[in-house]
């Protein structure tokens, strides 16, 4: 069972804005990229059109604190922590960690969360929130708070 | 003095994703578009390179609750409310209101907030958070909570 | 029958890049926005999931010449011209026209083209290129070359 | 001296549209990502604010032929070929190559070009097209046409 995951990614030119930094909306896209890679690593799809399977994980909330800007060509670790697993929803916490030469600890440039609801086909052609299936719960567990807490 | 503002906008094809709805990251872009139009309407720039002026409003937090999806060609009102004015920061609240035929009240599909900090040149080539100037405070005031509260 | 159309649009902050200008990929999004509004104005969908209808207009080519940059808050007319109507494909030409104070003629900042193919359901669950239907041809005609030629 | 380069990249959820495929505008972003990585590998910046250096490579044309769609989670090689080096401009050709299980040769899903102009400070606070410097020419050479020609 896994409670953490990370990807490493470099800021692209198209992700910057005229203030010379990564546009804040792209932090949310990076969180989703990390979430996608996390689920892919577990053989769990982010979205599925297979009948009987979980259809997807629509977001009910997304939030991000921005502490330091990211710039073109910055390479950053996006680290995911499973913060909560509710009956029908999951809360994922993400830290954007940038390592600077000469510093031991990476700087947390941003920290955000995505709350997503498990949705399945309702058998009538629509979709409905549903309990997270056991196949999913068998692979994912909650990370201890200490894991993402920085003193 | 103004405490509310709104724009109307239609979901574009490029803003949808394979789930057939507007990608959640675009709600943040729409909030910023509304914020930009708000400041423009007041003659206050979102970003400035004029020496002595406010340089910009970097975001320290952005958050959004998603209640109902938006689809291609949906036309939606994005309504801005000035929620808080702190010494160095402002909190703007946004509602995404979609009017459906045959319904009297618009549906609030999403509600979000952007917290932004006032930044000026520090005189040494860098930037620093600074008190929101009087020229700004003279034009903007806090909206009453009732304005954005839906019973 | 219509051969021209236009929208007016303002460059958003999120559309700029660190060079201080609209990122070149966004010109393609603006072309598509204009194309969408064109089809919407004619009651012709850009994309449809209705059985028996044209499914969509996948692009086979997109190209753009960039002559002058667009900047944050620039307001620009995107003008569409129907350049060619082939059996199964259409070529749309787009001009980005910026009016500057004190100048009589707008400046053409960019000119591009989208070539799109008419696609319908093939009756076997897939999609196939198909002749453009008469309902479409009855509404759209080719613009004379002089319309988009600037001396 | 180098005439080819490539990156490998996976289609993200946010890059898809409601047609279930990668939105065509993102092919242009992927080309630029490959171009950026190419220049970075050579120690040549895509954009620079260092006085006396090349300031950047504004695009004068971008074009792309789309042959087969890319879907969520598809992993694709973007291969860059230096097609032309003119006095003040460079033409880069890009192929999007997808390998399918059981097939020996990768499928070319898209092929595009970016034509970019070398720009330097003009010494008066502005920018001007300038001859590509020798430091650049010493590192980059034209790829033989056979390299990107598929029989």
Coordinates of C-alpha atoms in Angstrom, one line a residue, chain B residues 29-145:
Chain B
X29 CA -8.0 31.5 -15.4
X30 CA -11.6 32.7 -15.6
X31 CA -11.3 34.2 -12.0
X32 CA -8.2 36.0 -13.1
X33 CA -9.9 37.3 -16.3
X34 CA -12.7 38.7 -14.1
X35 CA -10.2 40.2 -11.7
X36 CA -8.3 41.8 -14.6
X37 CA -11.4 43.3 -16.1
X38 CA -12.4 44.6 -12.6
X39 CA -9.1 46.4 -12.2
X40 CA -9.2 47.7 -15.7
X41 CA -12.7 49.1 -15.2
X42 CA -11.2 51.1 -12.2
X43 CA -8.1 52.2 -14.1
X44 CA -6.0 50.1 -11.8
X45 CA -3.5 47.8 -13.5
X46 CA -3.1 44.1 -12.7
X47 CA 0.6 44.5 -13.5
X48 CA 2.7 47.5 -14.1
X49 CA 6.2 48.3 -15.0
X50 CA 5.9 52.0 -14.3
X51 CA 8.5 53.0 -11.6
X52 CA 6.8 54.0 -8.3
X53 CA 3.6 52.1 -9.1
X54 CA 2.3 48.9 -7.6
X55 CA 4.1 46.2 -9.6
X56 CA 1.5 43.5 -9.3
X57 CA -0.6 41.3 -7.2
X58 CA 1.1 37.9 -6.9
X59 CA -1.2 35.2 -5.6
X60 CA -0.6 33.7 -2.2
X61 CA -3.6 31.4 -2.3
X62 CA -6.2 30.3 -4.9
X63 CA -9.0 27.9 -4.1
X64 CA -12.2 26.8 -5.8
X65 CA -15.2 24.6 -4.9
X66 CA -16.7 22.8 -7.9
X67 CA -20.4 22.1 -7.6
X68 CA -21.6 21.5 -11.2
X69 CA -19.6 21.0 -14.4
X70 CA -19.5 23.6 -17.2
X71 CA -19.8 22.3 -20.7
X72 CA -18.7 23.5 -24.2
X73 CA -20.7 26.6 -25.2
X74 CA -22.1 27.2 -21.7
X75 CA -22.4 30.9 -21.1
X76 CA -21.7 31.8 -17.5
X77 CA -21.5 34.9 -15.4
X78 CA -18.4 35.2 -13.3
X79 CA -19.2 37.5 -10.4
X80 CA -16.5 39.0 -8.3
X81 CA -17.0 40.2 -4.7
X82 CA -14.3 42.0 -2.7
X83 CA -14.3 39.8 0.4
X84 CA -11.4 41.3 2.5
X85 CA -9.0 44.2 2.2
X86 CA -6.0 43.7 4.5
X87 CA -3.0 46.0 4.9
X88 CA -1.0 44.3 2.2
X89 CA -3.4 41.8 0.7
X90 CA -6.8 41.5 -0.9
X91 CA -9.2 38.6 -1.0
X92 CA -11.5 38.3 -4.0
X93 CA -14.4 35.9 -4.1
X94 CA -15.8 34.6 -7.4
X95 CA -19.1 32.9 -8.2
X96 CA -19.7 31.1 -11.5
X97 CA -23.4 31.5 -12.2
X98 CA -25.2 29.7 -14.9
X99 CA -28.7 30.5 -15.9
X100 CA -30.8 27.6 -17.1
X101 CA -34.0 28.1 -19.2
X102 CA -37.1 27.8 -17.1
X103 CA -35.3 28.4 -13.8
X104 CA -35.6 31.7 -12.1
X105 CA -32.3 31.7 -10.1
X106 CA -29.0 31.0 -11.7
X107 CA -27.1 27.9 -10.5
X108 CA -23.8 28.5 -8.7
X109 CA -21.6 26.0 -10.5
X110 CA -18.4 27.0 -8.7
X111 CA -17.2 29.4 -6.1
X112 CA -13.6 30.3 -5.5
X113 CA -11.2 32.9 -4.0
X114 CA -7.9 34.5 -4.9
X115 CA -5.8 36.0 -2.2
X116 CA -3.2 38.4 -3.7
X117 CA -0.5 40.5 -2.1
X118 CA 0.4 44.1 -3.2
X119 CA 3.9 44.2 -4.4
X120 CA 6.1 47.3 -5.2
X121 CA 9.7 47.8 -6.2
X122 CA 11.9 47.9 -3.2
X123 CA 14.3 50.4 -4.7
X124 CA 17.1 47.9 -4.9
X125 CA 16.0 46.1 -8.1
X126 CA 13.8 43.7 -6.3
X127 CA 10.2 43.5 -5.2
X128 CA 8.6 43.6 -1.8
X129 CA 5.1 43.3 -0.3
X130 CA 3.8 46.8 0.5
X131 CA 0.7 48.4 2.0
X132 CA -2.1 48.7 -0.5
X133 CA -1.9 52.4 -1.7
X134 CA -4.6 54.9 -0.9
X135 CA -5.4 55.4 -4.6
X136 CA -6.4 51.8 -4.7
X137 CA -8.4 51.9 -1.4
X138 CA -10.2 55.0 -2.6
X139 CA -11.8 52.9 -5.4
X140 CA -12.5 49.5 -3.8
X141 CA -14.6 48.5 -0.8
X142 CA -15.6 45.3 0.9
X143 CA -18.9 43.7 -0.3
X144 CA -21.4 42.8 2.4
X145 CA -21.4 39.1 3.2

